[in-house]
Coordinates of C-alpha atoms in Angstrom, one line a residue:
M6 CA 0.0 0.0 0.0
Q7 CA 2.9 2.4 0.7
L8 CA 4.1 1.8 -2.8
L9 CA 0.7 2.7 -4.2
K10 CA 0.5 5.9 -2.2
W11 CA 4.0 6.8 -3.4
V12 CA 3.0 6.3 -7.0
L13 CA -0.2 8.3 -6.6
N14 CA 1.5 11.1 -4.8
L15 CA 4.2 11.2 -7.6
L16 CA 1.4 11.5 -10.2
L17 CA -0.2 14.3 -8.3
V18 CA 3.0 16.2 -7.8
C19 CA 3.9 15.9 -11.5
S20 CA 0.4 17.1 -12.4
M21 CA 0.5 20.0 -10.0
L22 CA 4.0 21.1 -11.1
Q23 CA 2.6 21.5 -14.6
V24 CA -0.4 23.5 -13.5
F25 CA 0.5 25.7 -10.6
P26 CA 3.2 27.9 -12.2
L27 CA 0.8 28.6 -15.0
A28 CA -2.0 29.3 -12.5
L29 CA 0.2 31.8 -10.7
A30 CA 0.5 33.8 -14.0
Q31 CA -3.2 33.8 -14.5
T32 CA -5.0 36.7 -12.7
I33 CA -8.6 35.7 -12.6
C34 CA -10.2 32.2 -12.8
S35 CA -13.4 31.3 -14.6
E36 CA -16.4 32.6 -12.6
A37 CA -18.3 29.4 -13.5
D38 CA -15.5 27.3 -11.9
R39 CA -15.3 29.5 -8.9
A40 CA -19.0 29.1 -8.3
A41 CA -18.6 25.3 -8.7
L42 CA -15.9 25.3 -6.0
L43 CA -17.9 27.4 -3.7
G44 CA -20.8 25.0 -4.2
F45 CA -18.5 22.2 -3.0
K46 CA -17.4 24.3 0.0
A47 CA -21.0 25.0 1.0
K48 CA -21.8 21.3 1.4
I49 CA -18.8 20.9 3.8
L50 CA -20.3 21.6 7.2
K51 CA -17.1 21.4 9.1
D52 CA -13.4 21.5 8.0
S53 CA -10.9 20.9 10.8
T54 CA -8.1 20.7 8.1
G55 CA -8.5 24.5 7.5
S56 CA -8.0 24.0 3.8
L57 CA -11.2 25.6 2.7
S58 CA -10.6 28.7 4.8
S59 CA -8.2 29.8 2.1
W60 CA -11.0 29.8 -0.5
V61 CA -11.7 33.5 -0.4
G62 CA -11.6 36.3 -3.0
K63 CA -12.5 36.1 -6.6
D64 CA -9.3 34.6 -8.0
C65 CA -9.4 30.8 -7.4
C66 CA -6.4 30.5 -9.8
G67 CA -4.0 32.9 -8.0
G68 CA -2.4 30.2 -5.9
D69 CA -4.0 31.1 -2.7
W70 CA -6.9 28.6 -2.8
E71 CA -5.4 25.5 -1.2
G72 CA -5.6 22.4 -3.4
V73 CA -6.8 24.2 -6.5
G74 CA -4.8 24.4 -9.8
C75 CA -5.6 25.9 -13.1
N76 CA -4.6 25.8 -16.8
P77 CA -3.3 28.9 -18.7
T78 CA -6.8 30.0 -19.6
G79 CA -8.0 30.3 -16.0
R80 CA -10.0 27.0 -15.9
V81 CA -9.7 24.8 -12.9
N82 CA -8.0 21.5 -13.8
T83 CA -6.9 20.2 -10.4
L84 CA -8.7 19.9 -7.1
A85 CA -6.6 17.9 -4.6
L86 CA -7.5 17.9 -0.9
Q87 CA -5.7 15.2 1.1
R88 CA -5.6 15.0 4.9
P89 CA -2.0 14.9 6.2
E90 CA -1.2 11.3 7.0
R91 CA 0.4 12.1 10.3
D92 CA -2.6 13.8 11.8
S93 CA -5.7 11.6 12.2
T94 CA -7.6 14.3 14.1
L95 CA -8.2 16.4 10.9
Y96 CA -11.3 15.8 8.8
M97 CA -14.0 17.3 6.7
K98 CA -17.7 16.7 7.5
G99 CA -20.4 17.0 4.9
T100 CA -21.3 15.7 1.4
L101 CA -20.0 16.0 -2.1
S102 CA -21.8 18.7 -4.1
S103 CA -23.1 17.9 -7.6
S104 CA -21.5 21.3 -8.5
L105 CA -18.2 19.5 -8.9
G106 CA -19.5 18.1 -12.1
S107 CA -19.5 21.6 -13.6
L108 CA -15.7 21.8 -13.5
Q109 CA -15.5 21.0 -17.2
F110 CA -11.7 21.2 -17.5
L111 CA -10.9 19.1 -14.4
E112 CA -8.2 16.5 -14.9
V113 CA -7.3 15.6 -11.3
L114 CA -9.9 15.2 -8.5
V115 CA -8.6 14.0 -5.1
I116 CA -10.6 14.3 -1.9
S117 CA -8.9 11.8 0.3
G118 CA -8.8 10.8 4.0
M119 CA -11.5 13.2 5.2
K120 CA -13.3 10.5 7.2
F121 CA -16.7 12.2 7.6
I122 CA -17.7 13.1 4.0
T123 CA -20.8 11.0 3.5
G124 CA -23.5 10.4 1.0
P125 CA -23.2 9.2 -2.6
I126 CA -20.9 10.1 -5.4
P127 CA -22.8 12.7 -7.4
E128 CA -23.9 11.4 -10.8
S129 CA -22.6 14.7 -12.2
L130 CA -19.0 13.6 -11.9
S131 CA -19.7 11.4 -14.9
N132 CA -19.6 14.6 -16.9
L133 CA -15.9 15.3 -16.2
S134 CA -14.8 14.1 -19.6
R135 CA -11.2 15.3 -19.2
L136 CA -10.6 13.6 -15.8
K137 CA -7.5 11.5 -15.6
Q138 CA -7.3 10.9 -11.8
L139 CA -10.3 10.3 -9.5
V140 CA -9.3 9.6 -5.9
L141 CA -12.1 9.6 -3.3
E142 CA -10.5 7.2 -0.8
D143 CA -10.8 7.0 3.0
N144 CA -14.0 9.0 3.4
S145 CA -17.4 7.7 4.4
L146 CA -19.1 7.8 1.0
Q147 CA -21.9 5.3 0.5
G148 CA -24.5 3.9 -1.9
N149 CA -23.7 2.3 -5.3
I150 CA -20.7 3.2 -7.4
P151 CA -22.3 5.2 -10.3
S152 CA -22.2 3.3 -13.6
G153 CA -21.7 6.7 -15.3
L154 CA -18.0 6.7 -14.2
G155 CA -17.5 4.3 -17.0
R156 CA -17.8 7.3 -19.4
L157 CA -14.6 8.9 -18.1
S158 CA -12.6 7.5 -21.0
F159 CA -9.3 9.4 -20.1
L160 CA -9.3 8.1 -16.6
Q161 CA -5.9 6.6 -15.6
T162 CA -6.4 6.4 -11.8
L163 CA -9.6 5.4 -10.0
S164 CA -9.5 4.9 -6.2
L165 CA -12.7 4.7 -4.2
A166 CA -11.1 2.6 -1.4
G167 CA -12.0 2.9 2.3
N168 CA -15.6 4.0 2.0
H169 CA -19.0 2.3 2.6
F170 CA -20.0 1.5 -1.0
N171 CA -22.2 -1.5 -1.6
G172 CA -23.9 -3.3 -4.5
V173 CA -22.1 -4.8 -7.4
V174 CA -19.1 -3.4 -9.3
P175 CA -20.5 -1.7 -12.4
L176 CA -19.8 -3.5 -15.7
S177 CA -19.3 0.0 -17.2
L178 CA -15.9 0.4 -15.4
G179 CA -14.6 -2.1 -18.0
N180 CA -14.8 0.8 -20.5
L181 CA -12.0 2.6 -18.8
R182 CA -9.4 1.2 -21.1
N183 CA -6.7 3.8 -20.1
L184 CA -6.8 2.8 -16.4
V185 CA -3.4 2.2 -14.9
M186 CA -4.6 1.9 -11.2
L187 CA -7.9 0.6 -9.9
N188 CA -8.6 0.5 -6.2
L189 CA -12.1 -0.3 -4.8
G190 CA -10.8 -2.0 -1.7
R191 CA -12.2 -1.7 1.9
N192 CA -15.9 -1.3 1.0
S193 CA -18.9 -3.7 1.0
L194 CA -19.1 -4.6 -2.6
T195 CA -20.8 -7.8 -3.7
G196 CA -21.1 -10.0 -6.7
S197 CA -18.3 -11.2 -8.9
I198 CA -15.4 -9.5 -10.6
P199 CA -17.0 -8.0 -13.8
S200 CA -16.1 -9.9 -17.0
S201 CA -15.8 -6.5 -18.7
F202 CA -12.6 -5.9 -16.7
K203 CA -10.8 -8.0 -19.3
N204 CA -10.6 -4.7 -21.3
L205 CA -8.3 -3.1 -18.7
V206 CA -5.1 -4.4 -20.3
H207 CA -3.0 -1.4 -19.2
L208 CA -3.6 -2.0 -15.5
Q209 CA -0.5 -1.9 -13.3
S210 CA -2.3 -2.0 -9.9
F211 CA -5.5 -3.8 -9.1
D212 CA -7.1 -3.8 -5.6
L213 CA -10.5 -5.2 -4.7
S214 CA -9.5 -6.3 -1.2
F215 CA -11.7 -6.3 1.9
N216 CA -15.1 -6.5 0.2
L217 CA -17.8 -9.3 -0.1
L218 CA -17.0 -10.4 -3.6
S219 CA -17.8 -14.0 -4.6
G220 CA -17.2 -16.2 -7.7
F221 CA -13.9 -17.2 -9.2
V222 CA -10.6 -15.4 -9.6
A223 CA -10.9 -14.3 -13.2
E224 CA -8.8 -16.2 -15.8
F225 CA -8.4 -12.9 -17.8
L226 CA -6.2 -11.5 -15.1
G227 CA -3.4 -13.4 -16.9
Q228 CA -3.8 -10.9 -19.8
F229 CA -2.7 -7.9 -17.7
H230 CA 0.9 -8.0 -18.9
N231 CA 1.9 -4.7 -17.3
I232 CA 0.5 -5.5 -13.9
T233 CA 2.7 -5.3 -10.8
F234 CA 0.2 -5.4 -7.9
I235 CA -2.9 -7.6 -7.4
D236 CA -4.8 -7.7 -4.1
L237 CA -8.1 -9.6 -3.9
S238 CA -7.7 -10.6 -0.3
N239 CA -10.5 -10.7 2.3
N240 CA -13.4 -11.6 0.0
Q241 CA -15.4 -14.7 -0.6
L242 CA -13.7 -15.9 -3.8
S243 CA -13.8 -19.6 -4.5
G244 CA -12.5 -22.1 -7.1
H245 CA -8.9 -22.9 -8.2
L246 CA -6.0 -20.6 -8.7
P247 CA -6.1 -19.8 -12.5
V248 CA -2.9 -21.0 -14.2
S249 CA -2.8 -17.8 -16.3
L250 CA -2.2 -15.8 -13.2
F251 CA 1.3 -17.3 -12.9
N252 CA 2.5 -16.1 -16.3
L253 CA 2.5 -12.4 -15.2
V254 CA 6.3 -11.8 -15.3
T255 CA 5.9 -8.2 -14.1
L256 CA 3.8 -9.1 -11.0
S257 CA 5.6 -8.1 -7.8
D258 CA 2.9 -8.4 -5.2
L259 CA 0.1 -11.0 -5.1
S260 CA -2.4 -11.4 -2.3
L261 CA -5.4 -13.7 -2.4
S262 CA -5.5 -14.4 1.3
H263 CA -8.7 -14.8 3.4
N264 CA -10.9 -16.3 0.7
Q265 CA -12.3 -19.8 0.0
L266 CA -9.9 -20.9 -2.7
T267 CA -9.4 -24.7 -3.3
G268 CA -7.0 -26.9 -5.2
S269 CA -3.2 -26.7 -5.2
I270 CA -0.6 -24.1 -6.1
P271 CA 0.3 -24.7 -9.8
D272 CA 3.9 -25.5 -10.6
Q273 CA 3.9 -22.4 -12.8
V274 CA 4.3 -20.3 -9.7
G275 CA 8.0 -20.4 -10.5
N276 CA 7.4 -18.2 -13.6
L277 CA 6.6 -15.1 -11.5
K278 CA 10.2 -13.9 -11.7
S279 CA 9.4 -10.4 -10.4
L280 CA 7.4 -11.5 -7.4
T281 CA 8.5 -10.0 -4.1
S282 CA 5.4 -10.9 -1.9
L283 CA 3.0 -13.9 -2.1
S284 CA 0.1 -14.3 0.3
L285 CA -2.3 -17.2 0.0
S286 CA -3.1 -17.6 3.7
H287 CA -6.6 -18.4 5.1
N288 CA -7.9 -20.5 2.2
K289 CA -8.6 -24.2 1.6
L290 CA -5.6 -24.9 -0.6
I291 CA -4.1 -28.4 -0.4
G292 CA -1.2 -30.6 -1.6
P293 CA 2.5 -30.0 -1.3
I294 CA 4.2 -26.7 -1.9
P295 CA 5.7 -26.8 -5.4
A296 CA 9.5 -27.0 -5.6
S297 CA 9.4 -24.4 -8.4
I298 CA 8.9 -21.7 -5.7
S299 CA 12.6 -21.9 -5.2
R300 CA 13.1 -20.1 -8.5
L301 CA 11.5 -16.9 -7.2
Q302 CA 14.8 -14.9 -6.9
K303 CA 13.1 -11.7 -5.7
L304 CA 10.6 -13.2 -3.2
W305 CA 11.1 -11.7 0.3
S306 CA 7.7 -12.5 1.9
L307 CA 5.9 -15.9 1.6
N308 CA 2.7 -16.5 3.6
L309 CA 0.9 -19.8 3.0
S310 CA -0.6 -20.1 6.5
R311 CA -3.9 -21.6 7.5
N312 CA -4.5 -23.9 4.5
G313 CA -4.3 -27.6 4.1
F314 CA -0.7 -27.9 2.6
S315 CA 1.0 -31.2 3.5
N316 CA 4.4 -32.9 3.4
P317 CA 6.9 -33.0 1.9
L318 CA 8.3 -29.5 2.0
P319 CA 10.3 -28.7 -1.2
A320 CA 14.0 -29.4 -0.9
I321 CA 15.3 -25.8 -1.5
S322 CA 19.0 -25.3 -1.9
S323 CA 21.0 -22.5 -0.3
K324 CA 20.7 -20.5 -3.6
G325 CA 16.9 -20.9 -3.8
V326 CA 14.6 -17.9 -2.9
P327 CA 17.8 -15.9 -2.0
S328 CA 15.9 -12.8 -1.0
L329 CA 13.5 -14.4 1.5
L330 CA 13.1 -12.4 4.7
S331 CA 9.7 -13.5 6.0
I332 CA 8.0 -17.0 5.9
D333 CA 4.7 -18.2 7.4
L334 CA 3.7 -21.8 7.0
S335 CA 1.6 -21.9 10.2
F336 CA -1.5 -24.0 10.7
N337 CA -1.4 -26.4 7.7
N338 CA -1.2 -30.2 7.7
L339 CA 2.6 -30.1 7.8
S340 CA 4.6 -32.5 10.0
L341 CA 8.1 -31.0 10.0
G342 CA 9.7 -32.5 13.1
T343 CA 12.5 -30.0 12.9
V344 CA 12.9 -26.7 11.2
P345 CA 14.3 -27.3 7.7
N346 CA 17.9 -26.1 7.1
W347 CA 16.9 -23.8 4.3
I348 CA 14.9 -21.8 6.9
M349 CA 17.4 -22.2 9.8
D350 CA 20.4 -21.0 7.8
R351 CA 19.0 -17.8 6.4
Q352 CA 19.0 -14.3 7.8
L353 CA 15.3 -14.1 8.1
S354 CA 13.4 -11.3 9.9
D355 CA 10.1 -13.3 10.5
V356 CA 9.7 -17.0 11.1
N357 CA 6.2 -18.3 11.6
L358 CA 5.9 -22.1 12.0
A359 CA 3.0 -22.5 14.4
S360 CA 1.3 -25.9 14.4
C361 CA 3.9 -27.6 12.2
K362 CA 4.5 -30.5 14.6
L363 CA 7.9 -29.3 15.6
R364 CA 9.4 -31.5 18.3
G365 CA 12.3 -31.5 20.7
A366 CA 14.5 -28.6 21.9
F367 CA 14.0 -25.1 20.7
P368 CA 15.9 -24.5 17.4
K369 CA 18.9 -22.3 17.3
F370 CA 18.2 -19.6 14.7
R371 CA 20.8 -17.1 13.3
P372 CA 20.4 -14.4 16.0
D373 CA 21.4 -11.3 14.1
S374 CA 18.3 -10.6 12.0
L375 CA 15.2 -12.1 13.6
S376 CA 12.5 -9.6 14.6
S377 CA 9.5 -12.0 15.0
I378 CA 9.3 -15.7 16.0
D379 CA 6.1 -17.7 16.2
L380 CA 6.6 -21.4 17.0
S381 CA 3.3 -21.7 19.0
S382 CA 1.1 -24.9 19.1
N383 CA 4.0 -27.3 18.6
L384 CA 5.7 -30.0 20.7
L385 CA 8.8 -28.1 21.8
T386 CA 10.4 -29.1 25.1
G387 CA 13.1 -28.0 27.5
T388 CA 14.3 -24.5 28.2
I389 CA 14.7 -21.3 26.2
S390 CA 16.3 -19.1 28.9
T391 CA 19.4 -18.0 27.0
H392 CA 18.3 -18.4 23.4
F393 CA 17.5 -14.8 22.8
T394 CA 20.4 -13.0 24.5
N395 CA 22.0 -12.0 21.2
M396 CA 18.8 -11.4 19.2
T397 CA 19.1 -7.6 19.4
S398 CA 16.4 -7.1 16.7
L399 CA 13.8 -9.4 18.3
Q400 CA 10.4 -7.6 18.9
K401 CA 7.8 -10.4 19.0
L402 CA 8.2 -13.8 20.6
K403 CA 5.3 -16.3 20.5
L404 CA 5.9 -19.8 21.9
S405 CA 2.5 -20.6 23.4
N406 CA 1.0 -24.1 23.5
N407 CA 4.2 -26.0 23.8
Q408 CA 5.8 -28.1 26.5
L409 CA 8.5 -25.7 27.5
K410 CA 9.7 -25.9 31.1
F411 CA 12.0 -23.3 32.5
D412 CA 12.3 -20.6 35.2
L413 CA 10.8 -17.4 34.0
S414 CA 13.1 -15.4 36.2
E415 CA 16.1 -16.7 34.2
L416 CA 14.6 -15.7 30.8
K417 CA 16.9 -13.2 29.0
V418 CA 15.3 -11.2 26.3
P419 CA 16.6 -8.1 24.4
D420 CA 15.7 -4.6 25.7
G421 CA 13.6 -3.6 22.7
I422 CA 11.2 -6.6 22.7
S423 CA 7.5 -5.5 22.5
S424 CA 5.5 -8.8 22.8
I425 CA 6.1 -12.0 24.8
D426 CA 3.5 -14.8 24.5
L427 CA 4.4 -18.0 26.5
H428 CA 0.9 -19.0 27.6
S429 CA 0.0 -22.7 28.0
N430 CA 3.5 -24.2 28.8
Q431 CA 5.1 -25.4 32.0
V432 CA 6.9 -22.1 32.9
F433 CA 7.6 -21.5 36.6
G434 CA 9.3 -18.9 38.7
S435 CA 8.2 -15.2 39.3
L436 CA 7.2 -12.3 37.1
S437 CA 9.9 -10.0 38.3
S438 CA 12.4 -10.5 35.4
I439 CA 10.0 -9.6 32.5
L440 CA 8.4 -6.7 34.5
N441 CA 11.5 -4.9 35.6
N442 CA 12.4 -1.4 34.5
R443 CA 15.0 -2.4 31.8
T444 CA 12.8 -5.0 30.0
S445 CA 9.3 -3.5 30.1
S446 CA 9.9 0.0 28.9
F447 CA 9.1 -1.2 25.3
L448 CA 6.8 -4.2 26.2
E449 CA 3.3 -3.9 25.0
V450 CA 2.1 -7.5 25.3
I451 CA 2.8 -10.0 28.0
D452 CA 0.9 -13.3 28.1
V453 CA 2.2 -15.9 30.4
S454 CA -1.2 -17.4 31.4
N455 CA -1.9 -21.1 32.1
N456 CA 1.6 -21.9 33.5
L457 CA 3.0 -22.6 36.9
I458 CA 4.2 -19.1 37.8
S459 CA 4.2 -18.2 41.5
G460 CA 5.3 -15.2 43.6
T461 CA 3.5 -11.9 43.6
I462 CA 2.6 -9.2 41.1
P463 CA 5.5 -6.7 41.2
E464 CA 5.2 -3.0 41.5
F465 CA 4.7 -1.1 38.2
T466 CA 6.9 1.9 37.6
E467 CA 6.0 5.0 35.5
G468 CA 6.7 5.0 31.8
L469 CA 5.5 1.4 31.0
S470 CA 3.9 0.8 27.6
L471 CA 1.9 -2.3 28.4
K472 CA -1.3 -2.7 26.5
V473 CA -2.0 -6.4 27.3
L474 CA -1.1 -8.2 30.6
N475 CA -2.4 -11.7 30.9
I476 CA -1.2 -13.7 33.9
G477 CA -4.3 -15.8 34.4
S478 CA -4.3 -19.4 35.5
N479 CA -1.1 -19.5 37.5
K480 CA -0.2 -19.7 41.2
I481 CA 0.3 -16.0 41.8
A482 CA -0.5 -14.8 45.3
G483 CA -0.3 -11.4 47.2
Q484 CA -2.2 -8.3 46.3
I485 CA -2.8 -6.1 43.3
P486 CA -0.4 -3.3 43.7
S487 CA -1.8 0.2 43.8
S488 CA 0.9 1.2 41.3
I489 CA -1.3 -0.6 38.7
S490 CA -2.4 3.0 37.9
N491 CA 1.0 3.5 36.2
L492 CA -0.2 1.2 33.3
I493 CA -1.8 4.1 31.6
E494 CA -1.8 2.4 28.1
L495 CA -3.3 -0.9 29.4
E496 CA -6.3 -2.2 27.4
R497 CA -6.5 -5.8 28.6
L498 CA -5.9 -7.1 32.1
D499 CA -6.5 -10.7 33.1
I500 CA -5.3 -12.0 36.5
S501 CA -8.0 -14.6 36.8
R502 CA -7.6 -18.1 38.4
N503 CA -4.8 -17.3 40.8
Q504 CA -4.6 -16.9 44.6
I505 CA -4.6 -13.1 44.8
T506 CA -5.9 -11.6 48.0
G507 CA -6.6 -8.1 49.4
T508 CA -8.9 -5.5 47.9
I509 CA -9.3 -4.2 44.4
P510 CA -7.2 -0.9 44.5
A511 CA -9.2 2.3 43.8
S512 CA -6.2 3.3 41.6
L513 CA -7.3 0.8 39.0
G514 CA -9.9 3.3 38.0
Q515 CA -7.1 5.5 36.6
V516 CA -6.4 2.9 33.9
V517 CA -8.9 4.6 31.6
K518 CA -8.0 2.8 28.4
L519 CA -9.0 -0.6 29.8
Q520 CA -11.4 -2.6 27.6
W521 CA -11.1 -6.1 29.1
L522 CA -10.9 -6.8 32.9
D523 CA -10.9 -10.3 34.4
L524 CA -10.3 -10.6 38.2
S525 CA -12.4 -13.8 38.6
I526 CA -11.6 -16.9 40.7
N527 CA -9.3 -15.3 43.2
R528 CA -9.6 -14.4 46.9
L529 CA -10.3 -10.7 46.6
T530 CA -12.3 -9.1 49.4
G531 CA -14.0 -5.7 50.1
K532 CA -16.0 -3.7 47.6
I533 CA -15.7 -3.1 43.9
P534 CA -14.5 0.5 44.0
T535 CA -16.7 3.1 42.5
S536 CA -13.6 4.7 40.9
L537 CA -13.9 2.0 38.2
L538 CA -16.8 4.1 36.8
G539 CA -14.1 6.3 35.3
I540 CA -13.2 3.5 32.8
H541 CA -15.6 4.5 30.1
S542 CA -14.0 2.2 27.4
L543 CA -14.7 -1.1 29.3
R544 CA -16.5 -3.7 27.3
H545 CA -16.0 -6.8 29.4
A546 CA -15.5 -7.4 33.1
N547 CA -15.6 -10.5 35.3
F548 CA -15.5 -10.4 39.2
R549 CA -16.9 -13.9 39.6
A550 CA -15.9 -16.3 42.4
N551 CA -14.1 -14.0 44.9
R552 CA -15.1 -12.8 48.4
L553 CA -16.4 -9.4 47.4
C554 CA -19.2 -7.6 49.2
G555 CA -21.2 -4.4 48.9
E556 CA -22.9 -2.5 46.1
I557 CA -21.8 -3.0 42.5
P558 CA -20.9 0.4 41.0
Q559 CA -24.3 1.7 39.7
G560 CA -23.4 3.1 36.3
R561 CA -22.7 1.8 32.9
P562 CA -21.4 -0.7 32.0
Y563 CA -21.2 -2.3 35.5
N564 CA -24.9 -2.3 36.1
I565 CA -25.7 -3.9 32.7
F566 CA -23.1 -6.6 32.7
P567 CA -24.6 -10.1 33.0
A568 CA -25.3 -11.3 36.6
S569 CA -22.8 -14.1 36.0
A570 CA -20.0 -11.6 36.0
Y571 CA -20.6 -11.1 39.8
A572 CA -21.7 -14.7 40.8
Y573 CA -20.2 -16.6 43.7
N574 CA -19.1 -13.8 45.9
L575 CA -20.0 -13.1 49.5
C576 CA -22.6 -10.4 49.4
L577 CA -22.5 -8.2 46.3
C578 CA -25.7 -6.4 45.6
G579 CA -27.3 -3.8 43.2
K580 CA -28.0 -4.1 39.5
P581 CA -27.7 -6.6 37.8
L582 CA -28.1 -8.5 41.1
Q583 CA -30.7 -8.1 43.8
P584 CA -31.1 -4.6 45.4
C585 CA -29.0 -3.8 48.4
K586 CA -30.9 -4.1 51.7
G587 CA -32.5 -0.8 52.8
K588 CA -31.9 0.8 49.4
K589 CA -34.3 1.1 46.5
Q590 CA -32.8 0.0 43.2
E591 CA -32.3 2.8 40.8
M592 CA -33.2 2.8 37.1
V593 CA -30.4 1.7 34.7
Q594 CA -28.4 4.8 33.9

């Protein structure tokens, strides 16, 4: 996606460089064009970007009207309003005015990233016969895509991604024979890929991802001899992979993940000599992975996870797939036993081999490049305490659902690690080593649930970045420290099924980003503090099976959680349980 944005921005810059110097020399713009622009401005009810505040005075071609460019005769040929990528708080709210269709000389129309521009695409845009670029992505536009857009015969770029469009993709878009880039991704479009798209032979980038499209992957895609990018992921496409797809020698990025594709990978996959990224994950593909994949000299990312691929893995030499940096073979029907040498001996950044029936001791990878390891749901045994000492680039470590047995307090991980997931092993010891000041300044996720960890919950210092802390189903005792309030970024806290005593600290109410809270099946006493009412983002809470007493905080969401969230305590009362004695139960707030 970054490549696409770069290409689009380059096209826009080139276009604007052509028009803006000429516009500066022109004194007065067309009154008809000025009126059309002010018609657009009138339909924008709020503009926190401040762009439209510059639209004052009679000369819309003088260079002062932000986003507006003109040709030498004073006719508007560019309207480009893009929210700065780094500031997500800026937006425009309103609808698109049909007056935009009166800008007869418009060649570039970009209204992108404004978030709250709603309503349909005006039918009048189909009158912009000179238009070469139409980009209306990342707004909140809705309704059907107008079939009249198929009349814009000069169009080279069409992006309507990131809106709320529904209905089928218009057949008429197949008339846009000059299209180089088509992006309709991240909408709710239904139906199949139109057969008329076979006419789009100049396409270089084709994105229909994150929709509800069904039917087959079109055989005619193999005719797009200039194409470099295809993303049809996250749809409901079915059928086999068309062999024609694997003759696209210019294709660099292919993603068909999260569909319902069946059959096997054709041996012709080795023909994709320009391919850098291949993602076929989350489908129903079967059979062995073809050995021809080793011929992909430029491939750096290979994701075949969550399919039905089976043994044997191809025997790949040290010279095969020389550019490979990231591999994901997780959750197939593979039975590897050990990690193949052609994976072990490479300088990979990401290795994902979850549920590949790996056995025995933890493998010794080359330490100098790995940033992410996922060997979860295997049969690994023994210790890992010192395996990661020299992995200075390691950020994510996932070894859950194995048979690892070691002392957590002896685990050595690099300072910059952000995620540790060791749940469902036989880990023992205390939490102190992974929650000390040195290690946890970058840590965002810790999951060591369902182990044999003992000791107490350590104090939390300021400056921690934790978003997820799951220490449930262990043997941890002691109290919840009041310094829990220092976890200001925490979104999920699970300390259930331990032996924790004492009261729930009132300071927990200062963890205002919390969305998930589970304190169930411990030995907590006292009341549920009313300070927890300050956590407005909470979506799930469980206080079940403790020794709590007193009135449940009477405010949302606590008084509308199910009664089971408070069951098996000493004497909790108030909604959703029975009224407290001597107090009339209030209406749900």
